[in-house]
Short mmCIF file of C-alpha atoms in Angstrom, two decimals:
data_model
loop_
_atom_site.label_atom_id
_atom_site.label_comp_id
_atom_site.label_asym_id
_atom_site.label_seq_id
_atom_site.Cartn_x
_atom_site.Cartn_y
_atom_site.Cartn_z
CA HIS Y 1 60.83 7.31 167.09
CA PHE Y 2 62.80 4.09 166.92
CA LEU Y 3 66.40 3.36 167.84
CA ARG Y 4 68.35 1.85 164.95
CA ARG Y 5 69.31 -1.81 165.33
CA SER Y 6 73.05 -2.16 165.66
CA HIS Y 7 75.06 -4.81 163.83
CA HIS Y 8 78.13 -4.31 166.01
CA HIS Y 9 78.92 -5.69 169.43
CA PRO Y 10 77.81 -3.13 171.98
CA ARG Y 11 80.29 -1.43 174.24
CA PRO Y 12 79.38 -0.27 177.71
CA ASN Y 13 78.09 3.28 177.60
CA THR Y 14 76.79 4.79 180.79
CA SER Y 15 76.24 8.24 179.28
CA ARG Y 16 73.34 7.19 177.05
CA ARG Y 17 70.15 5.58 178.33
CA THR Y 18 67.16 4.17 176.50
CA TYR Y 19 63.74 2.96 177.59
CA THR Y 20 62.68 -0.63 177.92
CA ILE Y 21 59.14 -1.78 178.47
CA ASN Y 22 58.10 -4.28 181.11
CA GLN Y 23 55.69 -6.74 179.52
CA PRO Y 24 52.85 -7.38 179.18
CA CYS Y 25 51.44 -3.83 179.48
CA ALA Y 26 53.11 -0.66 178.24
CA THR Y 27 51.88 1.96 180.67
CA HIS Y 28 53.68 4.79 182.40
CA SER Y 29 54.16 2.61 185.46
CA SER Y 30 55.78 -0.13 183.38
CA LEU Y 31 58.46 2.10 181.81
CA ARG Y 32 61.90 2.13 183.33
CA SER Y 33 65.15 3.79 182.33
CA SER Y 34 68.12 1.46 181.92
CA PRO Y 35 71.44 1.17 180.11
CA ASP Y 36 71.28 0.17 176.44
CA ALA Y 37 69.03 -2.87 176.15
CA THR Y 38 70.56 -5.90 174.51
CA THR Y 39 69.36 -9.26 173.32
CA SER Y 40 70.76 -12.46 174.67
CA SER Y 41 73.10 -12.57 171.68
CA GLY Y 42 74.54 -9.18 172.57
CA SER Y 43 72.98 -7.03 169.82
CA SER Y 44 71.06 -3.91 170.79
CA THR Y 45 67.26 -3.97 170.59
CA ALA Y 46 65.06 -1.32 168.90
CA ILE Y 47 62.69 0.04 171.57
CA ARG Y 48 59.73 2.31 170.85
CA ASP Y 49 59.90 5.71 172.48
CA PRO Y 50 57.26 5.51 175.26
CA ARG Y 51 55.93 8.94 174.33
CA ALA Y 52 55.02 7.64 170.86
CA THR Y 53 53.41 4.56 172.42
CA HIS Y 54 51.34 6.70 174.77
CA ARG Y 55 50.32 9.06 171.96
CA GLN Y 56 49.18 6.21 169.69
CA THR Y 57 47.30 4.60 172.58
CA TRP Y 58 45.50 7.90 173.22
CA ILE Y 59 44.60 8.25 169.52
CA ASN Y 60 43.25 4.68 169.37
CA GLN Y 61 41.22 5.17 172.54
CA THR Y 62 39.79 8.46 171.25
CA ILE Y 63 38.72 6.88 167.94
CA SER Y 64 37.21 3.88 169.73
CA ALA Y 65 35.34 6.12 172.16
CA ALA Y 66 33.96 8.25 169.34
CA LYS Y 67 32.75 5.22 167.40
CA MET Y 68 31.33 3.60 170.51
CA GLY Y 69 29.47 6.82 171.27
CA SER Y 70 27.91 6.80 167.81
CA VAL Y 71 26.99 3.11 168.19
CA ILE Y 72 24.88 3.90 171.25
CA GLY Y 73 23.34 6.94 169.60
CA LYS Y 74 25.44 9.76 171.05
CA ILE Y 75 25.29 12.87 168.85
CA SER Y 76 28.55 14.82 169.03
CA GLU Y 77 28.33 16.79 165.78
CA GLU Y 78 27.27 20.43 165.60
CA VAL Y 79 23.51 20.79 165.08
CA PRO Y 80 21.51 23.71 163.64
CA ARG Y 81 20.92 26.59 166.04
CA HIS Y 82 17.37 26.79 167.32
CA GLU Y 83 15.16 27.75 170.22
CA VAL Y 84 12.35 25.57 171.59
CA LEU Y 85 9.19 27.71 171.74
CA ALA Y 86 6.80 25.03 173.00
CA LYS Y 87 6.82 21.35 173.84
CA THR Y 88 4.08 18.73 174.09
CA ALA Y 89 4.11 14.96 174.49
CA ALA Y 90 3.91 14.63 170.69
CA TYR Y 91 6.16 17.36 169.30
CA GLU Y 92 8.27 20.48 169.81
CA ILE Y 93 7.87 23.87 168.16
CA ARG Y 94 11.34 25.15 167.29
CA LYS Y 95 12.48 28.49 165.92
CA TYR Y 96 15.48 27.83 163.69
CA ALA Y 97 18.07 30.50 162.95
CA PRO Y 98 19.10 31.21 159.34
CA CYS Y 99 21.45 28.51 158.09
CA VAL Y 100 23.46 27.32 155.10
CA LEU Y 101 22.86 24.00 153.33
CA ALA Y 102 24.89 21.93 150.91
CA GLU Y 103 22.29 20.01 148.94
CA THR Y 104 21.89 17.64 146.03
CA SER Y 105 18.89 16.15 144.21
CA TYR Y 106 17.82 12.58 143.57
CA VAL Y 107 14.89 10.72 142.05
CA SER Y 108 13.23 7.72 143.66
CA SER Y 109 10.29 5.52 142.80
CA LYS Y 110 10.38 4.12 146.36
CA GLY Y 111 9.86 7.33 148.28
CA MET Y 112 12.09 9.76 150.11
CA VAL Y 113 14.02 7.29 152.26
CA GLU Y 114 14.35 4.15 150.12
CA GLY Y 115 15.87 5.28 146.82
CA ASN Y 116 19.34 6.45 145.78
CA GLN Y 117 20.14 8.13 149.08
CA GLY Y 118 23.56 6.48 149.27
CA GLY Y 119 24.75 8.11 146.06
CA SER Y 120 23.40 11.49 147.14
CA PHE Y 121 25.05 11.19 150.55
CA MET Y 122 28.44 10.47 148.97
CA LYS Y 123 28.19 13.52 146.70
CA LEU Y 124 27.76 15.70 149.78
CA ALA Y 125 30.40 13.76 151.72
CA ARG Y 126 32.95 14.33 148.98
CA PHE Y 127 32.15 18.05 148.98
CA ILE Y 128 33.12 18.37 152.66
CA GLY Y 129 36.05 15.96 152.36
CA VAL Y 130 34.89 12.80 154.10
CA MET Y 131 37.48 10.06 153.39
CA ALA Y 132 38.94 11.97 150.43
CA LYS Y 133 40.23 15.33 149.25
CA PRO Y 134 37.39 17.87 149.59
CA GLU Y 135 35.62 18.48 146.29
CA ASN Y 136 35.36 22.24 146.62
CA GLU Y 137 37.37 25.03 145.01
CA ALA Y 138 39.26 25.76 148.22
CA ALA Y 139 39.98 22.05 148.81
CA ALA Y 140 38.96 22.91 152.36
CA PRO Y 141 37.65 20.19 154.69
CA ILE Y 142 34.36 21.00 156.41
CA ALA Y 143 33.22 19.34 159.61
CA MET Y 144 30.33 16.89 159.43
CA THR Y 145 27.20 18.10 161.18
CA ALA Y 146 23.88 16.55 162.12
CA PRO Y 147 21.24 15.89 160.99
CA VAL Y 148 21.18 14.85 157.34
CA LEU Y 149 18.01 16.35 155.89
CA MET Y 150 15.75 14.88 153.19
CA GLN Y 151 12.70 16.54 151.67
CA PRO Y 152 10.57 16.53 148.51
CA SER Y 153 11.78 18.81 145.73
CA GLY Y 154 8.50 18.90 143.82
CA GLY Y 155 9.96 17.47 140.62
CA LYS Y 156 9.79 14.13 138.82
CA SER Y 157 12.13 12.11 136.66
CA GLY Y 158 12.06 12.78 132.94
CA ASP Y 159 10.28 9.52 132.22
CA GLY Y 160 7.90 9.88 135.16
CA SER Y 161 9.30 6.81 136.89
CA GLY Y 162 10.06 8.52 140.18
CA ASP Y 163 9.58 11.61 142.32
CA GLY Y 164 12.22 14.22 143.02
CA TYR Y 165 13.82 14.77 146.43
CA LYS Y 166 16.66 16.72 147.98
CA MET Y 167 19.27 15.65 150.50
CA ALA Y 168 21.19 18.26 152.45
CA PHE Y 169 24.00 18.71 154.97
CA PHE Y 170 23.83 21.68 157.31
CA LEU Y 171 27.12 23.58 157.05
CA PRO Y 172 28.55 24.54 160.47
CA ALA Y 173 26.97 27.81 161.60
CA SER Y 174 30.07 28.40 163.69
CA ARG Y 175 31.98 28.82 160.42
CA PHE Y 176 29.54 29.86 157.70
CA ALA Y 177 27.06 32.70 158.22
CA SER Y 178 25.88 32.67 154.59
CA ALA Y 179 26.31 30.73 151.37
CA ALA Y 180 28.79 33.35 150.20
CA ASP Y 181 31.14 32.26 152.99
CA ALA Y 182 31.26 28.63 151.86
CA PRO Y 183 33.67 27.27 149.23
CA LYS Y 184 32.12 26.59 145.84
CA PRO Y 185 31.52 22.90 145.05
CA THR Y 186 33.48 21.49 142.12
CA SER Y 187 30.61 19.10 141.35
CA PRO Y 188 27.66 20.58 139.46
CA ASP Y 189 25.41 18.21 141.42
CA VAL Y 190 26.03 20.02 144.71
CA ARG Y 191 24.53 23.43 145.52
CA ILE Y 192 25.06 25.82 148.43
CA THR Y 193 21.90 27.60 149.57
CA ASP Y 194 20.84 30.06 152.24
CA VAL Y 195 17.81 29.09 154.33
CA PRO Y 196 15.99 31.89 156.19
CA ALA Y 197 14.81 31.63 159.78
CA ARG Y 198 11.75 29.40 160.08
CA THR Y 199 9.50 27.80 162.66
CA LEU Y 200 9.20 24.02 162.54
CA ALA Y 201 7.09 21.48 164.37
CA VAL Y 202 9.30 18.49 165.12
CA GLN Y 203 8.46 14.97 166.22
CA THR Y 204 11.37 12.77 167.34
CA PHE Y 205 11.36 8.98 166.97
CA SER Y 206 13.73 6.02 166.83
CA GLY Y 207 14.11 3.07 164.49
CA TYR Y 208 15.32 2.61 160.93
CA MET Y 209 13.75 4.95 158.42
CA ARG Y 210 11.24 3.22 156.18
CA ALA Y 211 8.55 4.72 153.97
CA GLY Y 212 5.74 3.28 156.09
CA LEU Y 213 7.23 4.55 159.35
CA ILE Y 214 7.77 8.02 157.88
CA ALA Y 215 4.16 8.16 156.64
CA ASP Y 216 2.87 7.12 160.09
CA LYS Y 217 4.95 9.74 161.88
CA GLU Y 218 3.92 12.50 159.50
CA ARG Y 219 0.26 11.61 160.02
CA GLU Y 220 0.72 11.59 163.80
CA LEU Y 221 2.42 14.99 163.73
CA ARG Y 222 -0.23 16.61 161.54
CA GLU Y 223 -3.04 15.17 163.68
CA ALA Y 224 -1.41 16.39 166.91
CA LEU Y 225 -0.87 19.85 165.46
CA GLY Y 226 -4.47 20.01 164.23
CA ALA Y 227 -5.77 19.01 167.65
CA ASP Y 228 -3.77 21.88 169.19
CA GLY Y 229 -4.87 24.42 166.57
CA VAL Y 230 -1.42 24.77 165.00
CA SER Y 231 -1.51 25.20 161.22
CA ALA Y 232 1.12 24.12 158.72
CA ALA Y 233 2.66 26.88 156.64
CA PRO Y 234 1.12 27.17 153.14
CA GLY Y 235 2.49 24.44 150.88
CA ALA Y 236 4.61 22.93 153.67
CA GLU Y 237 5.79 19.37 153.08
CA ALA Y 238 7.29 17.09 155.69
CA MET Y 239 11.07 16.83 155.95
CA VAL Y 240 12.98 13.93 157.46
CA ALA Y 241 16.13 14.35 159.55
CA GLY Y 242 18.52 11.55 160.51
CA TYR Y 243 21.22 12.02 163.13
CA ASN Y 244 23.11 8.72 163.21
CA PRO Y 245 25.57 6.69 161.11
CA PRO Y 246 24.44 3.38 159.59
CA TRP Y 247 25.92 1.24 162.37
CA THR Y 248 23.76 2.74 165.14
CA PRO Y 249 21.12 0.15 166.16
CA GLY Y 250 17.49 1.09 165.48
CA PRO Y 251 16.38 1.59 169.11
CA TRP Y 252 19.20 4.09 169.69
CA ARG Y 253 18.73 6.10 166.52
CA THR Y 254 17.43 9.67 166.56
CA ASN Y 255 15.14 10.64 163.67
CA GLU Y 256 12.81 13.57 163.23
CA ILE Y 257 9.82 14.59 161.13
CA MET Y 258 9.85 18.35 160.55
CA LEU Y 259 7.02 20.52 159.24
CA GLU Y 260 7.07 24.28 158.83
CA VAL Y 261 4.20 25.87 160.76
CA LYS Y 262 2.55 29.19 161.50
CA TYR Y 263 3.02 29.82 165.18
CA LYS Y 264 2.11 33.03 167.07
#
């Protein structure tokens, strides 16, 4: 709150006290209680309530800390529930619980990670209410989770100029047990789907996603699984998961190649 600037000459008033701030730093230790503050000309000065100053400082520090955490690769979002069944130097075998996805489709002639991913991401972001009113029938904001998932959809563009892919957000399992629990998207381009429990082999790597890097990591994962006698599930295709925002530097990024497998 602010005190209103007075246009009258102040009169002594010892019953009312306001806060003044010792410069240059507005901390708790620099606040003192005094009679009405005045300028050299005698008019009263509008002083910010120190509680509001402290609250805004806390908000700014929290936002800065969150962004700084994401810059250095910290993952603070909710992630899909899973159990690690086995771990080697090359991969993990994870048992994922049933989950709910919000997904959309796109076509790319440049592969899964170098096409119209930006447009697909924004369709999903608008559904959960990132930076705008949520585009779902309940107008209910939904927390962002990690990772963002991309995978082949098996289709092609009508003119054959590109292959079909899907991008998906995991909806928070702490809130949505099934697709029926989630609000319906208002965009026909966004779908809510249930995904059953599944076992995935996962290789983690850093760097910026590029088609060549993805192909290398998929080959490495399949070769390591073959050497250990672990078979991919029938018809399984590699999925790519990205955990970080665009501003996270390559060496600090967390990416994963995922492949559904038959395991014990």
